[in-house]
Amino acid sequence: SHYEIGIKTRPTDQSNLNLTLFNTDINDYQTQVQTAEVGVNRGYLANAEKVRVNGAELEGGIRVGKRFSFTGAVSYTEGKYVSFKNAPVPLEEVGGTSAFKDVSGGSLPGISKWAGSIGGEYAQDGRFLGLSGKFFIAADTYGRSTFSSSPSPSNYLNISGYALVNARIGFRASNGLSIFIWSRNLTDTNYFEQLLPAAGSSGLYAAVLGDQRTFGTTLRYAF
């Protein structure tokens, strides 16, 4: 079941501010787990009897004059196993007397309690290749707090919070054509996307690294 309530407002003609509260309960939730075995890292679906995700999100935007616009959002999310009595043991308990553990009340993987973003753009009327439109330069940053990377909460498989900066510069024509140069992770931040047990039941763990600084060019036509 999912419940959501919110309010959308326009404090001024050039701004908006929205608040959403939400709650989701899922019975028989299937989660992907990893069991480290000798020579292979095996993944399979496990069944959690019930999980709950709830929280709030505040987001808004504002235009300043004809050239500047800003957006921002912040969210708080709680994700818990209400009941997961037959979960695989966390990394630090591998090799013990039991292969399963009751992790009811533990955090769901992949959910940060806090996440947020801020972005801004400057646009200027102009012409490019004979087309009228707007030159623009924009940047945004996204950040999140620590989150679990393991279906069974583990002290060693939590990923520290991080923030990423993206930027773009280009031209948007009034006929729907746009071309821009962009960069993701402009500050070349080092971060993990996932931590997971390594094979062999040795207590070691591996990581999936986040993308390093990336540049590219995009040509787009909207109609």
Tab-separated table of C-alpha atoms in Angstrom:
chain	number	residue	atom	x	y	z
A	1	SER	CA	0.000	0.000	0.000
A	2	HIS	CA	1.137	3.533	-0.744
A	3	TYR	CA	-0.110	6.796	0.747
A	4	GLU	CA	0.974	10.252	-0.318
A	5	ILE	CA	-0.172	13.721	0.656
A	6	GLY	CA	1.239	17.051	-0.346
A	7	ILE	CA	0.783	20.681	-1.149
A	8	LYS	CA	1.861	22.698	-4.181
A	9	THR	CA	2.281	26.442	-3.792
A	10	ARG	CA	3.367	29.487	-5.773
A	11	PRO	CA	4.735	32.021	-3.274
A	12	THR	CA	5.284	34.451	-6.169
A	13	ASP	CA	4.625	34.537	-9.900
A	14	GLN	CA	8.218	33.463	-10.469
A	15	SER	CA	8.533	30.708	-7.844
A	16	ASN	CA	7.046	27.432	-6.659
A	17	LEU	CA	7.407	25.434	-3.449
A	18	ASN	CA	6.022	21.917	-2.976
A	19	LEU	CA	5.919	19.557	0.007
A	20	THR	CA	5.138	15.837	-0.151
A	21	LEU	CA	4.741	13.304	2.688
A	22	PHE	CA	4.661	9.619	1.779
A	23	ASN	CA	4.424	6.123	3.258
A	24	THR	CA	4.795	2.774	1.474
A	25	ASP	CA	4.252	-0.693	2.979
A	26	ILE	CA	5.203	-3.762	0.944
A	27	ASN	CA	4.412	-7.344	1.929
A	28	ASP	CA	6.562	-10.206	0.593
A	29	TYR	CA	9.275	-7.830	-0.602
A	30	GLN	CA	11.917	-9.493	-2.793
A	31	THR	CA	15.474	-8.257	-2.339
A	32	GLN	CA	18.640	-9.225	-4.212
A	33	VAL	CA	21.235	-10.715	-1.857
A	34	GLN	CA	24.816	-11.907	-2.315
A	35	THR	CA	26.193	-15.052	-0.721
A	36	ALA	CA	29.958	-15.387	-1.033
A	37	GLU	CA	31.038	-18.936	-1.892
A	38	VAL	CA	34.418	-20.354	-2.833
A	39	GLY	CA	35.244	-19.332	-6.401
A	40	VAL	CA	31.944	-17.581	-7.138
A	41	ASN	CA	29.882	-14.663	-5.897
A	42	ARG	CA	26.300	-15.951	-6.032
A	43	GLY	CA	23.267	-13.705	-6.057
A	44	TYR	CA	19.661	-14.725	-5.504
A	45	LEU	CA	16.275	-13.291	-4.529
A	46	ALA	CA	15.291	-13.461	-0.863
A	47	ASN	CA	11.835	-12.749	0.524
A	48	ALA	CA	11.345	-10.209	3.298
A	49	GLU	CA	7.948	-10.515	4.954
A	50	LYS	CA	7.343	-6.750	5.156
A	51	VAL	CA	9.184	-3.489	4.545
A	52	ARG	CA	8.209	0.126	5.101
A	53	VAL	CA	9.476	3.326	3.472
A	54	ASN	CA	8.299	6.759	4.609
A	55	GLY	CA	9.524	10.305	4.531
A	56	ALA	CA	9.098	13.804	3.178
A	57	GLU	CA	10.346	15.848	0.244
A	58	LEU	CA	10.519	19.617	-0.150
A	59	GLU	CA	11.303	21.016	-3.584
A	60	GLY	CA	11.000	24.314	-5.346
A	61	GLY	CA	12.282	26.714	-7.939
A	62	ILE	CA	12.571	30.428	-8.600
A	63	ARG	CA	13.315	32.698	-11.547
A	64	VAL	CA	15.290	35.882	-10.944
A	65	GLY	CA	14.739	38.331	-13.736
A	66	LYS	CA	14.802	36.970	-17.282
A	67	ARG	CA	18.190	35.267	-17.142
A	68	PHE	CA	18.613	33.374	-13.877
A	69	SER	CA	16.709	30.352	-12.593
A	70	PHE	CA	17.376	28.172	-9.549
A	71	THR	CA	15.966	24.870	-8.302
A	72	GLY	CA	16.449	22.920	-5.110
A	73	ALA	CA	15.136	19.857	-3.295
A	74	VAL	CA	15.720	18.072	-0.005
A	75	SER	CA	14.267	14.779	1.194
A	76	TYR	CA	14.251	12.699	4.356
A	77	THR	CA	13.554	8.972	3.956
A	78	GLU	CA	13.329	6.074	6.402
A	79	GLY	CA	13.464	2.580	4.898
A	80	LYS	CA	13.198	-0.382	7.285
A	81	TYR	CA	12.580	-4.110	7.298
A	82	VAL	CA	9.451	-4.473	9.393
A	83	SER	CA	9.991	-8.239	9.251
A	84	PHE	CA	12.863	-10.155	7.634
A	85	LYS	CA	13.462	-13.210	9.797
A	86	ASN	CA	15.394	-15.387	7.370
A	87	ALA	CA	17.990	-12.990	5.942
A	88	PRO	CA	21.551	-14.058	5.117
A	89	VAL	CA	24.014	-13.159	7.869
A	90	PRO	CA	25.919	-9.858	7.493
A	91	LEU	CA	29.542	-9.908	6.354
A	92	GLU	CA	31.016	-9.861	9.866
A	93	GLU	CA	29.104	-13.021	10.795
A	94	VAL	CA	30.041	-15.101	7.755
A	95	GLY	CA	31.481	-18.449	8.824
A	96	GLY	CA	29.629	-18.511	12.142
A	97	THR	CA	27.199	-21.064	13.477
A	98	SER	CA	24.245	-19.837	11.408
A	99	ALA	CA	23.746	-18.941	7.743
A	100	PHE	CA	20.652	-16.799	8.425
A	101	LYS	CA	19.670	-13.979	10.762
A	102	ASP	CA	16.585	-12.026	11.794
A	103	VAL	CA	17.325	-8.462	10.616
A	104	SER	CA	13.844	-7.063	11.334
A	105	GLY	CA	14.167	-3.345	12.123
A	106	GLY	CA	17.309	-3.003	10.001
A	107	SER	CA	17.759	-0.455	7.231
A	108	LEU	CA	16.861	-1.173	3.638
A	109	PRO	CA	19.813	-1.012	1.248
A	110	GLY	CA	20.288	1.916	-1.109
A	111	ILE	CA	18.287	4.458	0.920
A	112	SER	CA	19.948	7.557	2.363
A	113	LYS	CA	18.134	9.313	5.181
A	114	TRP	CA	19.030	12.656	3.657
A	115	ALA	CA	19.371	13.604	-0.001
A	116	GLY	CA	19.240	16.905	-1.791
A	117	SER	CA	20.067	18.874	-4.903
A	118	ILE	CA	20.679	22.497	-5.886
A	119	GLY	CA	20.908	23.804	-9.418
A	120	GLY	CA	21.121	27.078	-11.274
A	121	GLU	CA	21.139	28.353	-14.851
A	122	TYR	CA	22.004	31.605	-16.615
A	123	ALA	CA	20.495	32.129	-20.066
A	124	GLN	CA	21.040	34.919	-22.604
A	125	ASP	CA	19.168	35.571	-25.851
A	126	GLY	CA	21.296	35.170	-28.960
A	127	ARG	CA	21.790	33.578	-32.370
A	128	PHE	CA	23.851	30.548	-33.379
A	129	LEU	CA	24.287	29.171	-36.913
A	130	GLY	CA	21.526	31.479	-38.054
A	131	LEU	CA	19.076	30.244	-35.415
A	132	SER	CA	17.525	32.393	-32.690
A	133	GLY	CA	17.448	31.045	-29.169
A	134	LYS	CA	19.322	31.210	-25.884
A	135	PHE	CA	22.904	30.588	-24.860
A	136	PHE	CA	23.039	29.030	-21.405
A	137	ILE	CA	25.408	27.858	-18.707
A	138	ALA	CA	24.165	25.697	-15.849
A	139	ALA	CA	25.412	23.663	-12.925
A	140	ASP	CA	23.828	21.431	-10.328
A	141	THR	CA	24.954	19.388	-7.367
A	142	TYR	CA	23.421	16.278	-5.840
A	143	GLY	CA	24.308	14.943	-2.404
A	144	ARG	CA	23.244	12.065	-0.198
A	145	SER	CA	24.046	10.819	3.300
A	146	THR	CA	25.414	7.404	4.294
A	147	PHE	CA	23.448	4.365	3.111
A	148	SER	CA	23.581	0.585	3.489
A	149	SER	CA	24.819	-1.418	0.515
A	150	SER	CA	23.859	-4.814	1.916
A	151	PRO	CA	20.436	-6.519	2.234
A	152	SER	CA	21.542	-7.642	5.701
A	153	PRO	CA	22.814	-4.511	7.483
A	154	SER	CA	26.581	-4.709	8.028
A	155	ASN	CA	29.013	-2.318	9.684
A	156	TYR	CA	31.433	-2.907	6.789
A	157	LEU	CA	29.051	-2.457	3.868
A	158	ASN	CA	27.843	1.093	4.518
A	159	ILE	CA	28.714	3.681	1.868
A	160	SER	CA	29.679	7.135	3.114
A	161	GLY	CA	27.718	10.107	1.857
A	162	TYR	CA	28.990	12.073	-1.103
A	163	ALA	CA	28.133	14.995	-3.377
A	164	LEU	CA	28.504	15.234	-7.158
A	165	VAL	CA	28.668	18.346	-9.332
A	166	ASN	CA	27.465	18.416	-12.944
A	167	ALA	CA	27.699	21.284	-15.420
A	168	ARG	CA	26.723	22.142	-18.998
A	169	ILE	CA	27.065	24.991	-21.452
A	170	GLY	CA	25.396	25.369	-24.809
A	171	PHE	CA	22.658	26.819	-26.999
A	172	ARG	CA	18.909	26.126	-27.163
A	173	ALA	CA	17.265	27.205	-30.404
A	174	SER	CA	13.645	28.319	-30.448
A	175	ASN	CA	12.812	25.595	-33.019
A	176	GLY	CA	13.601	22.810	-30.500
A	177	LEU	CA	17.218	22.158	-31.488
A	178	SER	CA	19.848	22.283	-28.739
A	179	ILE	CA	23.552	21.556	-28.538
A	180	PHE	CA	25.633	21.586	-25.384
A	181	ILE	CA	28.843	20.382	-23.784
A	182	TRP	CA	28.397	18.693	-20.412
A	183	SER	CA	30.400	17.252	-17.574
A	184	ARG	CA	29.309	14.750	-14.929
A	185	ASN	CA	31.191	14.571	-11.622
A	186	LEU	CA	33.038	17.750	-12.563
A	187	THR	CA	35.101	17.758	-9.349
A	188	ASP	CA	36.209	14.136	-9.963
A	189	THR	CA	34.899	12.943	-6.589
A	190	ASN	CA	35.813	9.394	-5.586
A	191	TYR	CA	32.801	7.429	-4.342
A	192	PHE	CA	31.342	3.921	-4.223
A	193	GLU	CA	28.130	2.825	-5.899
A	194	GLN	CA	28.067	-0.553	-4.145
A	195	LEU	CA	29.966	-2.608	-1.578
A	196	LEU	CA	29.462	-6.378	-1.573
A	197	PRO	CA	31.015	-9.524	-0.050
A	198	ALA	CA	33.927	-11.000	-1.969
A	199	ALA	CA	33.907	-14.663	-2.942
A	200	GLY	CA	35.297	-17.345	-0.649
A	201	SER	CA	33.526	-16.572	2.647
A	202	SER	CA	36.776	-15.010	3.813
A	203	GLY	CA	35.272	-11.839	5.272
A	204	LEU	CA	36.680	-9.690	2.474
A	205	TYR	CA	34.512	-7.349	0.465
A	206	ALA	CA	34.626	-5.719	-2.966
A	207	ALA	CA	33.380	-2.429	-4.391
A	208	VAL	CA	31.757	-1.012	-7.493
A	209	LEU	CA	33.361	2.392	-8.088
A	210	GLY	CA	31.383	5.446	-9.116
A	211	ASP	CA	32.036	7.071	-12.477
A	212	GLN	CA	34.960	9.464	-12.593
A	213	ARG	CA	34.811	12.882	-14.221
A	214	THR	CA	33.192	12.559	-17.648
A	215	PHE	CA	32.817	15.023	-20.525
A	216	GLY	CA	30.568	14.824	-23.561
A	217	THR	CA	28.593	16.677	-26.213
A	218	THR	CA	24.871	16.297	-26.898
A	219	LEU	CA	22.881	17.342	-29.946
A	220	ARG	CA	19.121	17.188	-29.328
A	221	TYR	CA	15.943	18.028	-31.172
A	222	ALA	CA	12.585	18.241	-29.402
A	223	PHE	CA	9.277	18.409	-31.241
